[in-house]
Amino acid sequence: MDKREKTQGPLRVPASPSFFLLFLSFLLWPLALVHASTPPVGCPTDVRAILSDLLNSPISRRLALPGSDKYGTSLESYFSRQENLLQPAVIVQPTTPEEVSLTLKILLKNQKEGKGACFAVRGGGKGPWEGAANIGGGVTIDLTAFNETKISDNRVAVKVGAGLKWADVYKVTDEAKLSIPGGRDGTVGVAGLTLGGGMSYFGPQTGFVCDSVIAYEIILADGRHVLARPDQDEDLFRALKGGSNNFGIVLSFMFKTTPFEGIWGGQKIYTGDTVPQHLDAIYEFTNDPNPDPHATVIQSFAFAEGSLIAQEGLKYTQAKENPPAFDKFLKIEPVVQDTNRVTNMSDVTLEQGAFNVNGRRQALMSTTFVNDREMLQFAFEQFNASWDKVKPVPKVAWSLTFQPLPPSITQQAYKNGSYGNVLGLEEAKPLILCLISISWDKVEDDEMLTDTAMDILDKIDIEAQGKNLNHRFKYLDYAWPGQKVIPGYGMENKEFMENVSRTYDPDGLFQKSLPGGFKLFTRDE
């Protein structure tokens, strides 16, 4: 956010070539959208009215219209093909809180006048599904200019802009020998991950990523600029800890820091015949009554050139090689590849992100169950059996991932001095987060692949329910449209967030006009 321009007064329209080019773009924008998707059903938008208001305001200099270089660059930078194919009518690229405020005031005005105001908000642009952070035929607000990482003078906190990706943040904190409990994939955006709860390599020490946020800088629907803290707008502060994009546009997050000397970790890859050993290891690791607070695991299974492989992402948040917490994993043989080393957060998170290639069609979906060796086996068998159905899809990437959610992570939000969150994980049970990830190229394969993955998760849920091992929690950052994320937080948290929404967004701008994400008020809940 360095060198930002201050918001000026009412725009004086000059009779200059640049103005006429902008005006010409306004007249011709429908031609540029011949192949654009329409606004989502239930979210009508009179785009001409909104564009007129935007063009006749100080925000006009921040507009990227179809056909411009800035417009194309913004769309190309999305992670998934589903997102970068969507063509908004205009992309607003604000650089100051005042400009975000003005944009929301214009959208709210149009909603109140019955013209509609469909919009999306983009932070890092990593959300995979169509409409997560972009919108066809509407207004996309691109926050990439909010890109400051600033460590406090006393080094106990760091302010992080909503337009950043985690690798950019870690470059600053690594140099200062500090870290924050942020994302594990350096290519993931700060805003989406944090507002969805967020998983971190520091989880057993600090909980979810949102649990380390001590303040949110947010613009509300009516344009107010608020700093939500435990002692100021405390209900909004808590609702943002897992409540996603339902309350306003967050511009920056203030995180607690932790001293940091280095992290040991990497990726170990094994042949597919080692699966039983991996399932034994993660079961015992998750059930450990005295877990090492520095140790976390991401366990995956995938098919590479038709052959099953297993992968262990072992991370230890101290500069200590082969720590005893991973003994069970380290004994598994044979190892095909091993990149474990002592390094920094930038390096280890960029390695994790290297598995995700931009520009392909992408999907993530997940469920949660109580840790149980037979359930792990059942989930793996369902995934393994699905390969014959999906392998004809050219260059499909098809993987299953298990991630421990032990009480050492879920209970951090409820310890003395903590602020709580809205995730609904108050019960101290060792859980497994079960994720299916897919990458592919052709739109005609969308339905078969996503339906097959959801069918696997449905079977897992039914099996878990029969064993009394099911859990309502659906992790927002790994959820697919149609999954019941907000109800999974529990009725008390859902009602709490609904009340916060009514207080801070009484006109429902973020419920009615921002269709992307998981909404608080829906017809089927």
XYZ file of C-alpha atoms in Angstrom:
525
model
C 0.000 0.000 0.000
C 3.014 2.279 -0.365
C 2.720 5.449 -2.428
C -1.067 5.335 -2.514
C -2.895 8.291 -3.939
C -5.217 10.094 -1.583
C -8.899 10.120 -2.460
C -9.737 13.379 -4.189
C -12.946 15.363 -4.312
C -15.653 15.041 -6.989
C -14.190 14.148 -10.362
C -13.914 17.042 -12.831
C -14.251 15.477 -16.276
C -11.689 16.990 -18.664
C -12.231 17.143 -22.389
C -9.059 15.137 -23.002
C -8.157 12.201 -25.266
C -7.834 9.916 -22.222
C -11.344 10.745 -21.091
C -12.818 10.108 -24.516
C -11.029 6.761 -24.716
C -12.527 5.844 -21.350
C -15.944 7.012 -22.482
C -15.604 5.028 -25.703
C -14.756 1.930 -23.671
C -17.931 2.496 -21.679
C -20.025 2.625 -24.842
C -18.396 -0.426 -26.395
C -18.015 -2.705 -23.361
C -20.947 -4.997 -24.370
C -19.037 -5.943 -27.535
C -16.132 -7.102 -25.403
C -18.479 -9.329 -23.414
C -19.999 -11.328 -26.247
C -18.672 -14.527 -24.690
C -18.993 -13.473 -21.051
C -20.996 -15.412 -18.552
C -24.090 -13.680 -17.218
C -24.489 -12.601 -13.591
C -25.506 -15.447 -11.276
C -29.175 -16.395 -11.060
C -30.940 -14.350 -8.385
C -28.444 -11.494 -8.641
C -29.630 -9.187 -11.455
C -27.433 -6.226 -12.271
C -28.011 -3.094 -14.331
C -24.335 -2.824 -15.203
C -24.783 0.352 -17.248
C -26.141 2.155 -14.181
C -23.251 0.993 -12.001
C -20.667 1.851 -14.664
C -22.160 5.296 -15.042
C -21.824 5.873 -11.293
C -18.273 4.500 -11.219
C -17.158 6.537 -14.232
C -18.566 9.718 -12.735
C -16.757 9.302 -9.423
C -13.129 9.565 -8.265
C -12.863 5.775 -8.586
C -12.972 6.114 -12.394
C -9.175 6.110 -12.574
C -9.126 2.677 -10.914
C -11.352 0.922 -13.454
C -10.065 -1.827 -15.746
C -12.486 -2.332 -18.625
C -12.699 -5.265 -21.067
C -9.978 -5.098 -23.670
C -7.503 -3.204 -21.484
C -4.136 -4.637 -20.431
C -4.986 -4.305 -16.733
C -8.233 -6.217 -17.244
C -6.478 -9.082 -19.035
C -3.620 -9.241 -16.526
C -6.028 -9.442 -13.613
C -8.002 -12.306 -15.147
C -4.901 -14.251 -16.149
C -3.587 -14.184 -12.574
C -6.381 -16.345 -11.129
C -5.397 -19.858 -10.077
C -8.213 -21.815 -11.713
C -9.403 -21.845 -15.302
C -13.002 -21.570 -14.081
C -12.197 -18.195 -12.529
C -10.028 -16.679 -15.251
C -12.637 -17.456 -17.915
C -15.267 -15.339 -16.138
C -15.568 -11.865 -17.663
C -16.757 -9.140 -15.295
C -18.216 -5.992 -16.783
C -15.550 -4.013 -14.947
C -12.698 -4.660 -12.536
C -12.236 -2.039 -9.827
C -8.640 -1.867 -8.553
C -8.707 0.416 -5.496
C -5.512 1.483 -3.747
C -6.899 3.165 -0.601
C -9.565 2.404 2.000
C -11.433 5.480 0.772
C -11.676 4.049 -2.719
C -13.006 0.722 -1.428
C -15.517 2.669 0.665
C -16.686 4.672 -2.334
C -17.080 1.519 -4.444
C -19.263 -0.133 -1.815
C -21.374 3.001 -1.422
C -22.054 2.959 -5.169
C -22.961 -0.746 -5.101
C -25.251 -0.277 -2.085
C -26.952 2.695 -3.739
C -27.712 0.615 -6.838
C -28.989 -2.280 -4.759
C -31.332 0.012 -2.827
C -32.611 1.499 -6.086
C -33.493 -1.966 -7.307
C -30.935 -1.963 -10.109
C -28.897 -4.807 -8.646
C -25.248 -4.695 -7.771
C -23.658 -8.099 -8.310
C -20.004 -8.045 -7.319
C -17.081 -10.215 -6.255
C -14.027 -9.525 -4.106
C -10.622 -10.850 -5.069
C -7.657 -11.133 -2.697
C -5.087 -13.717 -3.790
C -7.352 -15.330 -6.390
C -6.676 -18.939 -5.320
C -10.293 -20.021 -4.728
C -10.871 -22.707 -7.390
C -14.564 -22.721 -8.185
C -16.353 -20.459 -10.607
C -17.477 -17.303 -8.807
C -15.296 -17.698 -5.719
C -13.559 -14.348 -6.313
C -14.731 -13.231 -9.744
C -18.098 -12.642 -11.385
C -19.333 -12.802 -14.947
C -21.134 -9.634 -16.060
C -20.769 -7.880 -12.711
C -18.182 -5.867 -10.770
C -14.993 -7.508 -9.467
C -13.132 -5.610 -6.745
C -9.437 -6.517 -6.982
C -7.488 -5.905 -3.760
C -3.995 -6.695 -5.057
C -2.816 -3.126 -4.342
C -3.227 -3.806 -0.614
C 0.145 -5.498 -0.475
C 1.954 -4.194 2.597
C 3.630 -6.374 5.237
C 4.622 -4.207 8.193
C 6.149 -5.477 11.440
C 5.345 -3.439 14.553
C 8.174 -1.558 16.269
C 8.069 -3.940 19.250
C 7.989 -6.976 16.881
C 4.954 -8.562 18.570
C 2.575 -8.036 15.633
C 2.600 -7.691 11.862
C 0.089 -5.972 9.582
C -0.608 -7.948 6.410
C -2.479 -6.615 3.378
C -5.432 -8.550 1.965
C -3.974 -8.577 -1.552
C -0.878 -10.545 -0.583
C 0.032 -14.190 -0.972
C 1.688 -15.977 1.906
C 5.107 -16.363 0.273
C 5.307 -12.564 -0.011
C 4.567 -12.214 3.697
C 7.122 -14.832 4.713
C 9.893 -13.094 2.776
C 9.515 -10.183 5.198
C 9.076 -12.206 8.386
C 11.899 -14.640 7.526
C 14.330 -11.759 7.248
C 13.205 -10.491 10.668
C 13.529 -14.013 12.210
C 9.843 -13.936 13.006
C 6.876 -15.827 11.699
C 3.128 -15.772 11.890
C 0.804 -18.771 11.842
C -0.141 -18.347 8.206
C -0.786 -20.482 5.154
C 1.179 -23.617 4.306
C 1.063 -22.991 0.542
C 2.960 -19.836 -0.382
C 0.832 -19.276 -3.491
C -2.411 -19.028 -1.481
C -3.873 -15.603 -0.721
C -3.860 -14.207 2.803
C -7.469 -12.994 2.851
C -9.416 -16.026 1.686
C -7.452 -18.489 3.805
C -7.645 -16.410 6.984
C -11.336 -15.540 6.684
C -12.136 -19.237 6.153
C -10.308 -20.279 9.329
C -6.998 -21.331 7.845
C -4.606 -24.205 8.552
C -1.016 -23.507 9.618
C 2.198 -25.383 10.390
C 1.976 -23.686 13.791
C -1.523 -25.092 14.438
C -0.693 -27.198 17.532
C 0.750 -24.068 19.157
C -1.671 -21.379 17.969
C -4.774 -23.056 16.483
C -6.260 -21.986 13.171
C -4.785 -19.050 11.271
C -7.745 -16.876 12.284
C -6.989 -17.522 15.962
C -3.801 -15.424 15.681
C -5.544 -12.373 14.195
C -5.753 -9.547 16.734
C -7.396 -6.924 14.494
C -9.212 -6.665 11.154
C -9.230 -3.497 9.061
C -12.562 -3.706 7.255
C -14.844 -1.594 5.079
C -18.522 -2.201 5.838
C -21.397 -2.178 3.345
C -22.265 1.462 4.067
C -18.650 2.517 3.515
C -17.590 2.823 7.145
C -13.890 2.127 7.809
C -13.622 0.003 10.965
C -10.836 -1.638 12.955
C -12.471 -4.670 14.576
C -10.649 -5.752 17.740
C -11.461 -7.678 20.927
C -12.247 -4.369 22.682
C -13.966 -2.655 19.737
C -16.717 -4.166 17.584
C -15.952 -7.422 19.358
C -18.933 -9.257 17.847
C -17.727 -8.436 14.321
C -14.190 -9.378 15.358
C -15.283 -12.875 16.405
C -17.601 -13.360 13.401
C -14.672 -12.738 11.032
C -12.842 -15.727 12.547
C -14.259 -18.188 10.040
C -17.161 -16.065 8.742
C -15.564 -15.469 5.338
C -16.802 -12.599 3.118
C -20.191 -12.171 4.800
C -19.595 -8.910 6.684
C -17.483 -6.514 4.633
C -14.238 -6.178 2.706
C -11.203 -6.822 4.896
C -8.226 -4.736 3.768
C -5.622 -5.941 6.254
C -5.059 -8.308 9.160
C -2.985 -7.746 12.280
C -1.345 -11.019 13.377
C 0.509 -11.995 16.514
C 4.102 -12.940 15.725
C 6.222 -15.772 17.040
C 10.054 -15.974 17.182
C 11.383 -18.142 14.362
C 14.772 -19.674 13.653
C 13.818 -22.168 10.963
C 11.553 -25.045 9.965
C 12.431 -28.652 9.151
C 10.313 -30.213 6.465
C 9.687 -31.075 2.867
C 8.080 -33.929 0.952
C 8.699 -37.667 1.167
C 7.280 -39.769 -1.676
C 6.728 -43.519 -1.475
C 5.448 -46.351 -3.640
C 1.778 -47.287 -3.387
C 2.382 -50.585 -1.572
C 3.215 -48.637 1.617
C -0.365 -47.387 2.161
C -1.115 -49.459 5.326
C 1.974 -48.076 7.064
C 0.957 -44.505 6.276
C -2.562 -45.012 7.610
C -1.177 -46.578 10.806
C 1.210 -43.646 11.255
C -1.333 -40.852 10.811
C -3.865 -42.625 13.040
C -1.354 -42.867 15.883
C -0.059 -39.330 15.305
C -3.567 -37.837 15.471
C -4.473 -39.808 18.599
C -1.293 -38.936 20.516
C -2.449 -37.697 23.969
C 0.793 -35.704 24.372
C 1.475 -34.303 20.907
C 4.613 -32.399 20.037
C 3.407 -28.803 19.524
C 5.867 -28.235 16.679
C 4.830 -31.192 14.498
C 2.228 -31.285 11.714
C 1.489 -33.740 8.890
C -0.175 -33.559 5.465
C -0.616 -37.091 4.083
C -1.646 -37.594 0.453
C -2.280 -40.355 -2.050
C -2.345 -39.758 -5.790
C -1.860 -41.410 -9.148
C 1.261 -40.506 -11.128
C 1.334 -41.856 -14.680
C -1.233 -44.446 -13.650
C 0.603 -45.682 -10.548
C -0.431 -45.018 -6.961
C 2.004 -43.041 -4.831
C 1.942 -41.921 -1.197
C 3.307 -38.615 0.034
C 4.066 -37.278 3.504
C 4.418 -33.549 4.110
C 6.161 -33.517 7.497
C 6.813 -30.115 9.070
C 8.526 -29.225 12.344
C 8.583 -25.562 13.367
C 12.047 -25.706 14.863
C 15.404 -26.143 13.140
C 15.655 -29.776 14.229
C 16.172 -32.645 11.793
C 14.166 -35.898 11.950
C 12.357 -35.102 15.212
C 11.030 -38.069 17.242
C 7.417 -36.936 16.713
C 7.686 -38.379 13.186
C 9.361 -41.690 14.085
C 6.479 -43.779 12.765
C 6.549 -41.964 9.414
C 10.344 -41.953 9.119
C 10.475 -45.742 9.386
C 8.343 -46.271 6.263
C 10.297 -47.723 3.327
C 10.995 -47.537 0.442
C 11.302 -43.792 -0.078
C 11.305 -42.673 -3.701
C 12.095 -39.018 -3.019
C 12.938 -36.994 0.093
C 13.297 -33.192 0.184
C 13.244 -32.714 3.978
C 15.714 -30.094 5.195
C 16.002 -27.158 7.583
C 14.864 -24.041 5.747
C 12.653 -20.951 6.060
C 8.925 -20.391 5.617
C 9.210 -18.824 2.163
C 11.032 -21.835 0.780
C 8.949 -24.573 2.380
C 5.613 -22.985 1.476
C 6.614 -22.368 -2.133
C 7.537 -26.051 -2.363
C 4.062 -26.942 -1.106
C 2.526 -24.564 -3.655
C 4.513 -26.050 -6.542
C 2.061 -28.964 -6.687
C -0.696 -26.572 -7.821
C -0.345 -25.388 -11.420
C -2.195 -22.237 -12.490
C -4.500 -22.224 -15.495
C -6.102 -25.661 -15.206
C -9.620 -26.463 -14.093
C -9.547 -27.104 -10.350
C -11.724 -28.487 -7.579
C -11.379 -28.995 -3.825
C -13.957 -30.641 -1.568
C -13.731 -32.204 1.860
C -15.373 -33.729 4.871
C -14.411 -34.425 8.478
C -14.651 -37.497 10.688
C -13.410 -38.622 14.096
C -9.978 -40.239 13.829
C -10.373 -43.994 13.392
C -8.108 -46.527 11.667
C -10.989 -48.307 9.929
C -12.422 -45.010 8.671
C -9.060 -44.040 7.206
C -8.951 -47.383 5.423
C -12.517 -47.012 4.155
C -11.862 -43.510 2.820
C -8.716 -44.646 1.034
C -10.494 -47.640 -0.522
C -13.276 -45.446 -1.904
C -10.705 -43.118 -3.428
C -8.600 -45.948 -4.830
C -11.626 -47.646 -6.404
C -12.593 -44.410 -8.195
C -9.442 -44.279 -10.305
C -10.765 -46.585 -13.020
C -13.641 -44.172 -13.607
C -11.588 -40.975 -13.783
C -8.342 -42.144 -15.411
C -9.652 -41.795 -19.008
C -9.701 -38.003 -18.481
C -6.534 -36.638 -20.144
C -3.885 -35.405 -17.683
C -6.250 -35.610 -14.704
C -4.655 -35.086 -11.279
C -6.649 -37.013 -8.660
C -5.593 -37.033 -5.007
C -6.809 -37.789 -1.501
C -5.348 -35.991 1.511
C -5.669 -36.643 5.249
C -4.840 -33.864 7.716
C -4.988 -34.260 11.497
C -7.219 -31.897 13.471
C -6.342 -32.928 17.028
C -7.531 -31.024 20.109
C -4.121 -29.340 20.258
C -5.275 -27.363 17.184
C -9.024 -27.022 17.642
C -8.902 -26.053 21.317
C -6.431 -23.172 21.037
C -9.308 -20.755 20.360
C -10.862 -21.544 23.740
C -7.815 -21.304 25.980
C -7.364 -18.472 28.470
C -6.514 -15.259 26.685
C -7.939 -16.440 23.364
C -10.861 -14.818 21.582
C -12.784 -17.800 20.229
C -13.913 -18.338 16.652
C -17.116 -19.422 14.887
C -15.897 -22.776 13.537
C -17.862 -24.820 16.076
C -15.044 -27.149 17.139
C -15.443 -26.796 20.888
C -15.497 -30.577 21.464
C -12.048 -31.992 22.219
C -12.060 -34.879 19.746
C -9.185 -35.938 17.469
C -10.491 -35.350 13.946
C -9.338 -36.080 10.403
C -9.885 -33.550 7.636
C -10.386 -35.554 4.435
C -9.769 -33.667 1.170
C -10.144 -34.599 -2.497
C -8.251 -32.411 -4.981
C -8.710 -32.492 -8.759
C -7.018 -30.762 -11.719
C -8.027 -31.239 -15.360
C -8.339 -29.343 -18.624
C -11.674 -29.804 -20.410
C -15.017 -28.339 -19.345
C -16.859 -31.430 -20.576
C -15.247 -33.425 -17.757
C -16.421 -31.061 -14.994
C -19.593 -32.850 -13.980
C -18.229 -36.388 -13.991
C -15.144 -35.506 -11.947
C -16.851 -33.362 -9.321
C -19.803 -35.764 -9.014
C -17.421 -38.691 -8.536
C -15.513 -36.835 -5.820
C -18.704 -35.800 -4.021
C -19.955 -39.394 -4.229
C -16.787 -40.552 -2.440
C -17.296 -37.981 0.318
C -20.983 -38.928 0.643
C -20.013 -42.579 1.127
C -17.437 -41.571 3.729
C -20.037 -39.496 5.595
C -22.543 -42.373 5.556
C -19.938 -44.858 6.802
C -18.826 -42.468 9.543
C -22.409 -41.848 10.609
C -22.997 -45.592 10.898
C -19.992 -45.841 13.226
C -20.963 -42.694 15.161
C -17.746 -41.076 13.901
C -19.249 -38.399 11.653
C -18.682 -34.702 12.257
C -20.650 -31.726 10.935
C -17.561 -29.537 10.287
C -16.849 -28.736 6.638
C -13.663 -26.716 6.293
C -14.554 -23.605 4.276
C -11.179 -23.300 2.552
C -11.577 -26.843 1.166
C -15.305 -26.700 0.432
C -17.144 -26.967 -2.880
C -20.383 -25.134 -3.758
C -23.344 -26.943 -2.257
C -21.482 -28.212 0.801
C -23.097 -26.989 4.013
C -20.222 -25.051 5.513
C -22.056 -22.515 7.676
C -24.506 -25.055 9.170
C -21.426 -27.154 9.974
C -20.373 -24.470 12.446
C -23.417 -25.289 14.573
C -26.725 -23.492 15.000
C -25.499 -21.209 17.789
C -22.604 -19.884 15.685
C -24.792 -19.578 12.605
C -27.384 -17.501 14.475
C -24.614 -15.393 16.010
C -23.215 -14.573 12.554
C -26.684 -13.823 11.212
C -27.190 -11.287 13.999
C -23.787 -9.726 13.292
C -24.741 -9.462 9.622
C -28.013 -7.710 10.477
C -26.119 -5.260 12.696
C -23.265 -4.341 10.353
C -24.959 -4.931 6.981
C -28.677 -4.236 7.563
C -29.412 -3.966 3.831
C -27.802 -7.350 3.178
C -25.358 -6.153 0.518
C -22.939 -9.001 1.243
C -25.764 -11.552 1.308
C -27.781 -10.420 -1.722
C -25.226 -8.909 -4.092
C -22.053 -10.876 -3.328
C -23.007 -14.389 -4.504
C -19.548 -15.935 -4.181
C -18.716 -17.859 -1.034
C -20.883 -19.508 1.596
C -23.790 -17.329 2.664
C -25.463 -17.023 6.069
C -29.049 -16.827 4.825
C -30.021 -19.495 2.296
C -33.296 -21.106 1.401
C -32.187 -24.665 2.019
C -30.860 -24.195 5.558
